[in-house]
Coordinates of C-alpha atoms in Angstrom, one line a residue:
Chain A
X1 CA 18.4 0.6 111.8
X2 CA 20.0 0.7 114.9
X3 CA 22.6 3.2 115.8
X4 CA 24.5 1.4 118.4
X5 CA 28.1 0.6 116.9
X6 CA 28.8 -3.1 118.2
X7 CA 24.7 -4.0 116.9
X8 CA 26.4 -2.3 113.2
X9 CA 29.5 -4.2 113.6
X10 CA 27.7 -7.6 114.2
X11 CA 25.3 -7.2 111.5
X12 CA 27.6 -6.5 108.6
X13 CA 30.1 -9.3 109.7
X14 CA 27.3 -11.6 109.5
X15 CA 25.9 -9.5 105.9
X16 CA 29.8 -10.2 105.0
X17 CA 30.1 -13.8 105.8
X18 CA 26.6 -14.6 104.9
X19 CA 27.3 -13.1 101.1
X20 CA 30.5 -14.9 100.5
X21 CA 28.8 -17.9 101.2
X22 CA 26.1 -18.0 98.8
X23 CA 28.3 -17.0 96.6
X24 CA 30.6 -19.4 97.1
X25 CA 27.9 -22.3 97.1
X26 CA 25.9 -20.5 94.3
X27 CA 28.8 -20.5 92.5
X28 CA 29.5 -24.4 92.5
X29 CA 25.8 -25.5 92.4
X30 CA 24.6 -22.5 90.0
X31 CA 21.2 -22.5 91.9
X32 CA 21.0 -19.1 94.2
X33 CA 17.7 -20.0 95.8
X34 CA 19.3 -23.2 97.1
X35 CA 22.5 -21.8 98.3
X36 CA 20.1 -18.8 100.2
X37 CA 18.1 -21.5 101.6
X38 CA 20.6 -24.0 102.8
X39 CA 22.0 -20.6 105.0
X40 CA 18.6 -19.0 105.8
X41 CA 18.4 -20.4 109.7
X42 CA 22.3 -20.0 110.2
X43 CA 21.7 -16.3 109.5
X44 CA 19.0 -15.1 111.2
X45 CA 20.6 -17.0 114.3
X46 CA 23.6 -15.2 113.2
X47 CA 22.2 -11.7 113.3
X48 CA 20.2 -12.3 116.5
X49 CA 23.3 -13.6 118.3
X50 CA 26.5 -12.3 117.2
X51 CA 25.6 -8.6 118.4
X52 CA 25.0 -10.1 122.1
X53 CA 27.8 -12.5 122.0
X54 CA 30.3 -11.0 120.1
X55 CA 31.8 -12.2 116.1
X56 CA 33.0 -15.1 115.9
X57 CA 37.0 -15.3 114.8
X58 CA 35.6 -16.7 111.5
X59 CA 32.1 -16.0 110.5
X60 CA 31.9 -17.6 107.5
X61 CA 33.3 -21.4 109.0
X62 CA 30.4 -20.6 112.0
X63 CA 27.7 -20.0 109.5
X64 CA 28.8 -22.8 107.8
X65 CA 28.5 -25.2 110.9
X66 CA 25.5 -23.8 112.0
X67 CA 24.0 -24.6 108.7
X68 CA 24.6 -28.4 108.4
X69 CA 22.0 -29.7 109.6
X70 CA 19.7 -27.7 107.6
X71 CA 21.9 -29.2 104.5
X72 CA 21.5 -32.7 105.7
X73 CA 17.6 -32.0 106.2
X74 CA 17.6 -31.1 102.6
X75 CA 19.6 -33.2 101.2
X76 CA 17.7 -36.1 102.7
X77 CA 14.3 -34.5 101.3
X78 CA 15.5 -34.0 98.2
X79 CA 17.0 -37.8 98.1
X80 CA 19.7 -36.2 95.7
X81 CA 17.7 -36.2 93.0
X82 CA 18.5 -33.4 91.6
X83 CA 22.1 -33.0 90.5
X84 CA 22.1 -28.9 91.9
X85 CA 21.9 -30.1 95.3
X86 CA 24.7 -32.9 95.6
X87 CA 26.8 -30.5 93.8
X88 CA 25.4 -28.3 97.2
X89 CA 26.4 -31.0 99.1
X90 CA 29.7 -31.1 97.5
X91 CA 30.8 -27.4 97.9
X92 CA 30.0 -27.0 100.9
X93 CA 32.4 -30.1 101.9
X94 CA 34.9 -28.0 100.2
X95 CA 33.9 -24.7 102.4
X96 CA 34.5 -26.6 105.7
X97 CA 37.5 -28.6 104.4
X98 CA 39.3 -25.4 103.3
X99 CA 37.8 -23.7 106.9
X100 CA 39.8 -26.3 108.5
X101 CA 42.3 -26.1 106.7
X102 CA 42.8 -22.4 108.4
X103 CA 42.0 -21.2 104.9
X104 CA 39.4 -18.6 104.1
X105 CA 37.4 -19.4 100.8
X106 CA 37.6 -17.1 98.3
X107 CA 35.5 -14.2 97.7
X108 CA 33.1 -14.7 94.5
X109 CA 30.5 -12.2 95.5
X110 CA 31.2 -10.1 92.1
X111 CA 30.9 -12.9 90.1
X112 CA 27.2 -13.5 91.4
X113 CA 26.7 -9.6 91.0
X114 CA 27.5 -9.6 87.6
X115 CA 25.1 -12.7 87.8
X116 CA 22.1 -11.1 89.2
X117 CA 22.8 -7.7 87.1
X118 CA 23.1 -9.9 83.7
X119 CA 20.9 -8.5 80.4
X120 CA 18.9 -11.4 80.9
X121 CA 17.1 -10.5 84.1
X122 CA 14.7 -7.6 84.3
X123 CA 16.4 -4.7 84.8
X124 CA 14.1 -3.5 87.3
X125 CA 15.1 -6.3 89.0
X126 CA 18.4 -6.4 89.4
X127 CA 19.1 -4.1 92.1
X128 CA 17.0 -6.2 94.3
X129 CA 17.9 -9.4 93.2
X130 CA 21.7 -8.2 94.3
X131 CA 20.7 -6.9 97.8
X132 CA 19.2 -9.9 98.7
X133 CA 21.9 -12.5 97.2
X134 CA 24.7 -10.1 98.6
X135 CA 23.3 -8.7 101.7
X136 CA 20.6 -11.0 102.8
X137 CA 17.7 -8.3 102.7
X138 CA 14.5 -9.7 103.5
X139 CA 11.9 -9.3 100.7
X140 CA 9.6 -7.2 102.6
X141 CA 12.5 -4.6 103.4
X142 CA 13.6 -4.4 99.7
X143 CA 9.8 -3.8 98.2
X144 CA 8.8 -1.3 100.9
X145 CA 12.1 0.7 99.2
X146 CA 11.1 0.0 95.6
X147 CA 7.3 0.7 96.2
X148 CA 6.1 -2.4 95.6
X149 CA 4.0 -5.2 97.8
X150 CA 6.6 -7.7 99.6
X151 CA 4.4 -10.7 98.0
X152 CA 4.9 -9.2 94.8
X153 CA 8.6 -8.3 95.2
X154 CA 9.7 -12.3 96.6
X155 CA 7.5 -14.1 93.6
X156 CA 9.4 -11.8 91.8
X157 CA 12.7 -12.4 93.2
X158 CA 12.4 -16.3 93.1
X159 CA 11.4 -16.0 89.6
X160 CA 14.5 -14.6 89.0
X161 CA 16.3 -17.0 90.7
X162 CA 15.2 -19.8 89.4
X163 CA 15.4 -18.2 85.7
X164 CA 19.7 -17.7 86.7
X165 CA 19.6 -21.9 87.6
X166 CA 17.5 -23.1 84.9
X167 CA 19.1 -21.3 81.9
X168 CA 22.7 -21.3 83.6
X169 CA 23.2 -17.6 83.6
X170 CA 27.2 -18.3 84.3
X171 CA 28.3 -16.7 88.2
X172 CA 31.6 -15.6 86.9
X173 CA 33.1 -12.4 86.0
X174 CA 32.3 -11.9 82.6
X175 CA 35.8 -11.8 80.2
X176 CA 37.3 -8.6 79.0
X177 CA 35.9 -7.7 75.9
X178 CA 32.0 -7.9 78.1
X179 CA 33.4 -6.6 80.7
X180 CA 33.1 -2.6 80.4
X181 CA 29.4 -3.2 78.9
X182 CA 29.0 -5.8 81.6
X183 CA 30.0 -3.6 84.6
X184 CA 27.5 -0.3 83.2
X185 CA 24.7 -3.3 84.2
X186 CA 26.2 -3.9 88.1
X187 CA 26.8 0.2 88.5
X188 CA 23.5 0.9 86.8
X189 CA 21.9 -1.6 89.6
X190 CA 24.2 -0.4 92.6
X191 CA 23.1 3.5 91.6
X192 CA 19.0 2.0 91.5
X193 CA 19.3 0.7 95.2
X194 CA 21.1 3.5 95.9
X195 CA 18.1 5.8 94.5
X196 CA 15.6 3.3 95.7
X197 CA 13.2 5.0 98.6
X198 CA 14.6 8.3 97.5
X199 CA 12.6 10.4 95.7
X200 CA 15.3 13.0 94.9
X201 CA 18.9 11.1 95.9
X202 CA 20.6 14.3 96.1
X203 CA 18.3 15.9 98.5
X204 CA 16.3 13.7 101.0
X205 CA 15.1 13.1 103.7
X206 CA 18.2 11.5 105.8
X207 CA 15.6 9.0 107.8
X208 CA 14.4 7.7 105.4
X209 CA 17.3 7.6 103.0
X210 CA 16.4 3.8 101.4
X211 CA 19.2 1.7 100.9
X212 CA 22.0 4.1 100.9
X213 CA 24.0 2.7 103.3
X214 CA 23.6 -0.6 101.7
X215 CA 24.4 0.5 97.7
X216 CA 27.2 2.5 99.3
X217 CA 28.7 -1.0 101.1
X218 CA 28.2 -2.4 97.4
X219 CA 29.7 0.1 95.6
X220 CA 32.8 0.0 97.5
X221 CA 32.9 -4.0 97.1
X222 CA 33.0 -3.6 93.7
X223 CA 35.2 -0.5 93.2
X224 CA 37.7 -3.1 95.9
X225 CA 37.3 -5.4 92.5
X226 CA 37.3 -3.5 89.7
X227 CA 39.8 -0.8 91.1
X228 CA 40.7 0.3 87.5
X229 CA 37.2 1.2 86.5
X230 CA 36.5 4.5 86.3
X231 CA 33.3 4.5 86.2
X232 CA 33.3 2.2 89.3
X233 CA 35.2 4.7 91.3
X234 CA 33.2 7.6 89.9
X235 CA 29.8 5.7 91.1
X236 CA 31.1 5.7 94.3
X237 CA 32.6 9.5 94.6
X238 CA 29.0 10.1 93.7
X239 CA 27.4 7.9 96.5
X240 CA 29.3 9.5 98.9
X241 CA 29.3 13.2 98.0
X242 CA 25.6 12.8 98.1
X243 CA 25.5 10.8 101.5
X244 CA 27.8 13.2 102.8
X245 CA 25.5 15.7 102.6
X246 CA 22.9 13.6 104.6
X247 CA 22.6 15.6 107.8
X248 CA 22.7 19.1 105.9
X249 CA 19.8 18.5 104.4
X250 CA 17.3 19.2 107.2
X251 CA 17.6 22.0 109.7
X252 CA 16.9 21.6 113.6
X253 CA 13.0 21.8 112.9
X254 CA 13.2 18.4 110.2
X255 CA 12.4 21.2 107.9
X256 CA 13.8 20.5 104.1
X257 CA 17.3 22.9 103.0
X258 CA 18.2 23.0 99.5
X259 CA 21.8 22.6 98.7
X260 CA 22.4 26.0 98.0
X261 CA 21.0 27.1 101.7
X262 CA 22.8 24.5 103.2
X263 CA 25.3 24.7 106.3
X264 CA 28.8 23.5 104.8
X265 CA 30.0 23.0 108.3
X266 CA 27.3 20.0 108.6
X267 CA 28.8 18.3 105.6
X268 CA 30.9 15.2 106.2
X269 CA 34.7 16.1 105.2
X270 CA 36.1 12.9 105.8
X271 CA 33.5 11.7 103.0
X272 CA 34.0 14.6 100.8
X273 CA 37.7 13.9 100.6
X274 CA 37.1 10.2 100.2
X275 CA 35.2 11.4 96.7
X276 CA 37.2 13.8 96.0
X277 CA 40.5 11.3 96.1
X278 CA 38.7 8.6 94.3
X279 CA 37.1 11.2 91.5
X280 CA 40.8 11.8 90.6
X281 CA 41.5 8.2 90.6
X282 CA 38.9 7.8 88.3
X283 CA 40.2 10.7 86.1
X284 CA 43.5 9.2 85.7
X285 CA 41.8 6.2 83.3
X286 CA 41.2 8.9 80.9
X287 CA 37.7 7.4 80.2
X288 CA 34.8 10.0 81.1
X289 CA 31.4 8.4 82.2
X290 CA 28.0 9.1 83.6
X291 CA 29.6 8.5 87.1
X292 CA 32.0 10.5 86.8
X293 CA 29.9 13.5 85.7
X294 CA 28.1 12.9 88.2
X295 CA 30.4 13.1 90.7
X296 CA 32.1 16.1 89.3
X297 CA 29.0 18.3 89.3
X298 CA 28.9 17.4 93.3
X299 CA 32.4 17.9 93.7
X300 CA 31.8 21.6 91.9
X301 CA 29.1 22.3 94.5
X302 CA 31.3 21.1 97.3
X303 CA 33.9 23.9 96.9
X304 CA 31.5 25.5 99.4
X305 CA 33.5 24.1 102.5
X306 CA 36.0 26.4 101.9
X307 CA 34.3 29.7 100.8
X308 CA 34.4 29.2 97.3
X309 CA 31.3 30.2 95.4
X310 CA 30.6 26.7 92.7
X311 CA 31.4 27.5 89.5
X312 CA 28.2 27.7 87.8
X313 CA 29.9 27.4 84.1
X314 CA 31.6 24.5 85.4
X315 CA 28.8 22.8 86.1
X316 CA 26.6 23.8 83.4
X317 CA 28.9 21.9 81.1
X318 CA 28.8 18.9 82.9
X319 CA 25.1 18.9 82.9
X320 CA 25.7 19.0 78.8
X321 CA 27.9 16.5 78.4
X322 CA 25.6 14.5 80.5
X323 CA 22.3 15.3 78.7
X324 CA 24.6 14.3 75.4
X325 CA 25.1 11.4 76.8
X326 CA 22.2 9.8 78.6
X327 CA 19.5 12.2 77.5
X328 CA 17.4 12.3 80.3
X329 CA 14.6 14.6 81.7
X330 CA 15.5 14.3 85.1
X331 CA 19.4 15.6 83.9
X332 CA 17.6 18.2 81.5
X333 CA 15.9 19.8 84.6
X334 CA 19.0 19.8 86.9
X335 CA 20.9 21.3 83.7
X336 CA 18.2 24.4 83.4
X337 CA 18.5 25.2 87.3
X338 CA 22.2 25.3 86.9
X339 CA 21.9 27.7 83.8
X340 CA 19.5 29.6 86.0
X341 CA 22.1 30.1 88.5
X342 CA 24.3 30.8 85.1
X343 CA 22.2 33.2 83.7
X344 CA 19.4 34.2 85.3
X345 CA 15.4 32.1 85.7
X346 CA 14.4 33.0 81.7
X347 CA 16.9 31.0 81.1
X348 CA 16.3 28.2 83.5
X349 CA 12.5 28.7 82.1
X350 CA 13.5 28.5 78.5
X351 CA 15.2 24.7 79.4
X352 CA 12.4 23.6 81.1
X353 CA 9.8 24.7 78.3
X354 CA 12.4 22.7 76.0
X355 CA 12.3 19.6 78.4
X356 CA 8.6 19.6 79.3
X357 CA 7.9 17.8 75.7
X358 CA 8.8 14.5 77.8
X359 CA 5.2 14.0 78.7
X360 CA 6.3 11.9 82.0
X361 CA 7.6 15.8 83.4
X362 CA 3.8 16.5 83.7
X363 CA 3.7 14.4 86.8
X364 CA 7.3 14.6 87.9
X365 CA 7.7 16.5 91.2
X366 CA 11.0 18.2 90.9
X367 CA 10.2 19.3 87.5
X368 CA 7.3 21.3 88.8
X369 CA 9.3 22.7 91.7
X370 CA 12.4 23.8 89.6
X371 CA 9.3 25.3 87.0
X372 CA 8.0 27.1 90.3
X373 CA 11.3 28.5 91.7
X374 CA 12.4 30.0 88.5
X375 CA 9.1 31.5 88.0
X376 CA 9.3 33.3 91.6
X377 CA 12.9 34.3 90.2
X378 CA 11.1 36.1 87.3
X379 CA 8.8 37.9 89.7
X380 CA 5.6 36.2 88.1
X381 CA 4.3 35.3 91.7
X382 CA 1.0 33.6 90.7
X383 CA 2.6 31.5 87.7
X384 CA 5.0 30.4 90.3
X385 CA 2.2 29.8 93.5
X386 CA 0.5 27.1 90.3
X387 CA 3.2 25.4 89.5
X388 CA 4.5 25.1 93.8
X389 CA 0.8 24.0 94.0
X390 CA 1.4 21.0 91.6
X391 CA 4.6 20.2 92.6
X392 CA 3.0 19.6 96.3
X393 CA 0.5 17.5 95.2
X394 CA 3.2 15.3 93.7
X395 CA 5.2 14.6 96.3
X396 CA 5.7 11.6 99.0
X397 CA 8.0 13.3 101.5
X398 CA 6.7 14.6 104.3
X399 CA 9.7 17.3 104.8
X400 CA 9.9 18.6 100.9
X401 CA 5.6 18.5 101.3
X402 CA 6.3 21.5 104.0
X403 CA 9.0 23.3 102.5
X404 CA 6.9 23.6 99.5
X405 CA 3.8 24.7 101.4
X406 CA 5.7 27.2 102.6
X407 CA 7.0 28.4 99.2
X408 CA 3.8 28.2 97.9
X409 CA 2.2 30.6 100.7
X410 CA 4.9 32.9 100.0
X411 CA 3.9 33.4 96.5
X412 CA 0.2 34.3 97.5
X413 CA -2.4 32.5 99.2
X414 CA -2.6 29.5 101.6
X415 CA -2.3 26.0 99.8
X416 CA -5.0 23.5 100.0
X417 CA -5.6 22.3 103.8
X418 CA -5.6 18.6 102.3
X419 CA -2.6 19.8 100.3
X420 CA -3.7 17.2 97.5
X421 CA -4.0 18.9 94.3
X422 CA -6.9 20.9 92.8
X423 CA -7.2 23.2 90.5
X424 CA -5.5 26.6 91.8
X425 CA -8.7 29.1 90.7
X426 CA -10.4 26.9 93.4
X427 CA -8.3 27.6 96.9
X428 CA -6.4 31.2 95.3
X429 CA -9.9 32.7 94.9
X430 CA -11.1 31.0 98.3
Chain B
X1 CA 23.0 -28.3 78.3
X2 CA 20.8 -27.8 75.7
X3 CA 19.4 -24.6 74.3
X4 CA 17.1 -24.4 71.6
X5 CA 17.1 -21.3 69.6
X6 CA 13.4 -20.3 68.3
X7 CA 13.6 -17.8 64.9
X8 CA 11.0 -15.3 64.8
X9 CA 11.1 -13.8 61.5
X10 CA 8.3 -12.1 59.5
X11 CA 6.7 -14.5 57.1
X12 CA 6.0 -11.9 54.3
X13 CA 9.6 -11.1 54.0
X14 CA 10.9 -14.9 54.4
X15 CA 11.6 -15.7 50.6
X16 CA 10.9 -19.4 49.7
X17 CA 11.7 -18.4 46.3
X18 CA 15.0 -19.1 46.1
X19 CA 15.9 -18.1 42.6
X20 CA 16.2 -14.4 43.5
X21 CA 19.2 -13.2 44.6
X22 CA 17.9 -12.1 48.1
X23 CA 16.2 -15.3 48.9
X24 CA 19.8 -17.4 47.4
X25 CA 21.5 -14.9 50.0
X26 CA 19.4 -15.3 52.7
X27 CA 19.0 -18.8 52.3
X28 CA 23.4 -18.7 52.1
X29 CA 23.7 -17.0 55.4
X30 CA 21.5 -20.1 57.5
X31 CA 23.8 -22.6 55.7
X32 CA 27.0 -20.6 56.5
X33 CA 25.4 -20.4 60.3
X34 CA 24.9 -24.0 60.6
X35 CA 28.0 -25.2 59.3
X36 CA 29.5 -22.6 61.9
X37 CA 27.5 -24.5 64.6
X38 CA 28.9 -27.9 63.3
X39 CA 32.2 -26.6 63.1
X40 CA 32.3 -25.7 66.8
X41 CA 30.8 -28.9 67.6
X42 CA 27.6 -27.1 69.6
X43 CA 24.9 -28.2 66.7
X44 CA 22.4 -30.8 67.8
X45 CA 19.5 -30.0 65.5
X46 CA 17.4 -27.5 63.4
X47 CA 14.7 -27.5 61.0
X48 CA 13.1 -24.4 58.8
X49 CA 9.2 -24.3 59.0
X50 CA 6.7 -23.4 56.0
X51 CA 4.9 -20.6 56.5
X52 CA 2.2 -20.0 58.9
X53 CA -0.4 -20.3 56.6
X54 CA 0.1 -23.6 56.3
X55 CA -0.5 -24.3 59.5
X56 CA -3.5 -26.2 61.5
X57 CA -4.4 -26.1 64.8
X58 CA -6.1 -29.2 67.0
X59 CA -7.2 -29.1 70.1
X60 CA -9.0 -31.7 72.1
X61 CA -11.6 -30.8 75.0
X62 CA -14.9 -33.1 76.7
X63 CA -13.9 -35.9 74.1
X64 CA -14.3 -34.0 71.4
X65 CA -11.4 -33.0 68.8
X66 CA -11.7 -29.6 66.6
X67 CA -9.4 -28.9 63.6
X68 CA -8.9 -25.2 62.7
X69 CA -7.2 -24.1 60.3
X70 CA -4.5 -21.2 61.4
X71 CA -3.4 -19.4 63.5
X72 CA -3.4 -15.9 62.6
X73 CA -1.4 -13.8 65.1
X74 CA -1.4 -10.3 64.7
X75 CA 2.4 -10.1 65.4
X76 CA 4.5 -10.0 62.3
X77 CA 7.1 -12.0 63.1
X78 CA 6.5 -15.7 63.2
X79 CA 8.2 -19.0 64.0
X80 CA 9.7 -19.7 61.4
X81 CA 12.5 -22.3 62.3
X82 CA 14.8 -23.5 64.8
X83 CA 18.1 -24.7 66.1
X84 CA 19.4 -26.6 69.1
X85 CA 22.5 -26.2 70.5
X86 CA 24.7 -27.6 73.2
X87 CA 26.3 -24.9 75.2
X88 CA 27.8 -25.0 78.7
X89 CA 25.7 -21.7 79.6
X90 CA 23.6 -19.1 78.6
X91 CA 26.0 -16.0 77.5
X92 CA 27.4 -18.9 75.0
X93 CA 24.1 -19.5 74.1
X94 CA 23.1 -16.2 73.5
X95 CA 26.7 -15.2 71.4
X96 CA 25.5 -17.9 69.2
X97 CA 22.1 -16.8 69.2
X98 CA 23.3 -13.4 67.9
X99 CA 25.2 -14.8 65.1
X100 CA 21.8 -16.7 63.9
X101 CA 20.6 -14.8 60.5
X102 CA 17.2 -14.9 62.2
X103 CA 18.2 -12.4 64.7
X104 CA 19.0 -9.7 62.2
X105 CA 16.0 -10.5 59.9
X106 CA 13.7 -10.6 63.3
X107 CA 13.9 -12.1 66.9
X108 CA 16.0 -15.2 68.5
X109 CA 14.1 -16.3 71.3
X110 CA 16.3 -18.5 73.6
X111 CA 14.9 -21.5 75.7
X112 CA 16.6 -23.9 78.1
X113 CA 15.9 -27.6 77.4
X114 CA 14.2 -29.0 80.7
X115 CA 16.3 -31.4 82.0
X116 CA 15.1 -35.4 81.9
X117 CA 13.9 -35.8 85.3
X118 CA 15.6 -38.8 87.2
X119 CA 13.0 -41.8 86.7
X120 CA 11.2 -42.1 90.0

């Protein structure tokens, strides 16, 4: 992505108008894939011109414009025979009418969330299926950050598409009593792209950080719309504590630095306080969530900026209450590190020996790095050089690959040059 | 639009004896369930199935037709029934689908009807 502001500027105006669009046109012909492709030229044009030559006053009117011919080219292919594409026709009449007009049309861009994040699409899917609806993200871009092959990831995506016209999934938000069970679908998806690329979201690599930038531009879009969801504004306290953090997490040599080693200075304070003010937002609704937990355990460690030591029994019971409720491994390790910190690594070891009967741990990177660390608390260096060892042969980042080379050769011996795992007698004796 | 509602319901358990009290029940709730459909004007059609063992299976290929008798699926849960419903989209569709008997007893599996394509 490019860092130069005006290129930023001009691409999310044209993300923004683009988005509001489809929606809009979705919304009134219930087929995505023909609302995406009636806009697809007017776009790219979009995103290659509108950094050169400025915004327009109104991007969504210019997209429009720019995209009629392509709706007359279709429309004439298609010889209206199929219903979804005069109602196409139709609604985007009423776009232009209401764009001259001097209105702006409205903005229905949560209503084809919800549609893309309903129960009937794959959950696996749904994080992508919003980032390219929403944003525009090109297939290829959205499979490299969910590890998959770009021809995989658009078959998939059109699938899906086609699936929300042909069994009219409804593009509306859904009414109060779905709502709240609803709106855990849209966070659960926002918090996936957010994740997506990322093998740890907490602690990253900040080049690489996926789609953060995007979930966070979501998250807010939502939390605009749903400003009395607590769980909305707790999703994005979290986002942002986390991205705040971005630049901390690697020293001046790239090199990895764990939260508890990082430089508080290098934290962003405007984002901290933007989480901080919308984690007490959130509080006020008197309705705790995963979010919100979430966030709270990142606000306890953020006390930092101003000499406070965390509070570890703080934090420990947030871990509980969210092991309670979503009881996963991945919470159940961060939990024993923090009652590590609580009460020493036998502890922290004790937890992870009660987690590791979740057979997927066995090939789960931070689970054999938080194993290691707390075994080099206990002084059992060799236990602790194994488990670094397996830990390194599990991960995909270059930066976390070093910093635990370098943990591992401090508990004894040099790692494997090809720092692929084998079996630790092997290279210790060698 | 149309959605039909396929019932997936274990044909051991699926009581065609209706005498006992459980099958008279059972049997009670799908009549209760399609009055409800009627009721709210959505109902366009259903029909219960005997069970699979009753079924037979033809298949033509080269000319040549073969008759089997079957199928026997390994799954437990067979069609056993279905309903058709109009409903304007598919979270209607799938409320009614939860009220269906079937869905407790097994699995609703819910299809859009393929629209009639415009005579060429």
């Amino acid at each position: 992505m490019s860092a130069a502001p005006a290129y930023d500027a001009a691409e999310r105006a044209a993300r923004e108008g683009y988005g509001k669009l489809v929606a809009f046109l979705a919304a009134r012909c219930g087929d995505v894939d023909a609302a995406e492709d009636a806009l697809a030229d007017a776009f790219t044009t979009a995103l290659e011109r509108w950094p050169a030559d400025g915004v327009p006053r109104n991007p969504e009117a210019w997209l429009l414009v720019a995209a009629r011919r392509r709706f007359v080219d279709r429309v004439r292919r298609e010889r209206s025979a199929d219903r979804a594409h005069d109602r196409l026709t139709d609604a985007a009449r009423d776009a232009q009418a209401a764009f001259e007009r001097g209105e702006m049309i409205d903005d229905e861009r949560l209503a084809l969330i919800f549609a893309c994040a309903h129960p009937a699409i794959a959950r696996e899917l749904r994080a992508p299926l919003i980032l390219q609806t929403i944003l525009g993200l090109d297939a290829a871009r959205i499979a490299s950050a969910f590890l998959t092959s770009p021809a995989t990831m658009s078959q998939r995506l059109v699938r899906a598409k086609r699936k929300i016209a042909a069994a009219h999934i409804p593009l509306r938000i859904p009414p109060d009593e779905n709502l709240a069970e609803r709106l855990d679908g849209v966070l659960d998806a926002l918090y996936a792209a957010f994740a997506a690329g990322w093998s740890d979201p907490i602690g990253d690599d900040p080049h690489t950080h996926g789609l953060a930038f995007e979930a966070i531009w979501l998250a807010r879009l939502v939390a605009a719309s749903c400003p009395d969801e607590p769980e909305t504004l707790g999703l994005l306290a979290l986002m942002l504590h986390a991205d705040a953090r971005r630049d901390a997490r690697r020293d001046a040599t790239g090199a990895y630095v764990p939260l508890d080693d990082q430089d508080p200075t290098r934290w962003d304070a405007a984002a901290i306080d933007e989480a901080e003010a919308l984690l007490a937002r959130a509080a006020r609704g008197n309705r705790i969530g995963r979010f919100q937990l979430e966030a709270a355990i990142q606000s306890a460690y953020a006390v930092r900026r101003f000499g406070h030591d965390p509070d570890r029994s703080a934090i420990v019971a947030f871990y509980d209450a969210l092991l309670a409720r979503t009881n996963s491994p991945v919470v159940a390790i961060n939990r024993a590190m923090a009652l590590g910190r609580l009460h020493g690594p036998n502890a922290a070891l004790a937890a992870l020996d009660a987690a590791a009967t979740d057979p997927r741990l066995a090939t789960y990177q931070p689970y054999w790095a938080a194993r290691a660390d707390a075994l080099a608390r206990t002084g059992n260096p060799t236990a602790a050089h194994d488990a670094y060892t397996r830990a390194l042969g599990l991960t995909v980042d270059p930066a976390i690959r070093r910093f635990l080379t370098a943990r591992a050769t401090r508990e004894g011996g040099a790692p494997p040059p090809d720092n692929r795992r084998s079996t630790p007698e092997r290279w210790r004796s060698g | 639009m149309q959605y039909l509602l396929l019932c997936y319901v274990d044909d051991e358990k699926r009581s065609y004896n209706l005498s006992g009290d459980e099958g008279r029940a059972l049997y009670g709730s799908y009549v209760a369930y399609r009055q409800a459909l009627q009721d709210a004007g959505v109902f366009v059609g259903s029909n219960a199935l005997q069970a699979v063992s009753t079924a037979t299976q033809v298949r033509v290929s080269d000319g040549k037709t073969t008759v089997l008798d079957g199928p026997y699926p390994d799954t437990k849960e067979q069609l056993g029934g279905y309903f058709l419903i109009e409903a304007p989209d598919l979270d209607s569709a799938l409320a009614w689908a939860a009220r269906c008997p079937a869905a407790t007893e097994g699995t609703v599996e819910v299809r859009p009807i393929m629209p009639t394509p415009v005579s060429v």
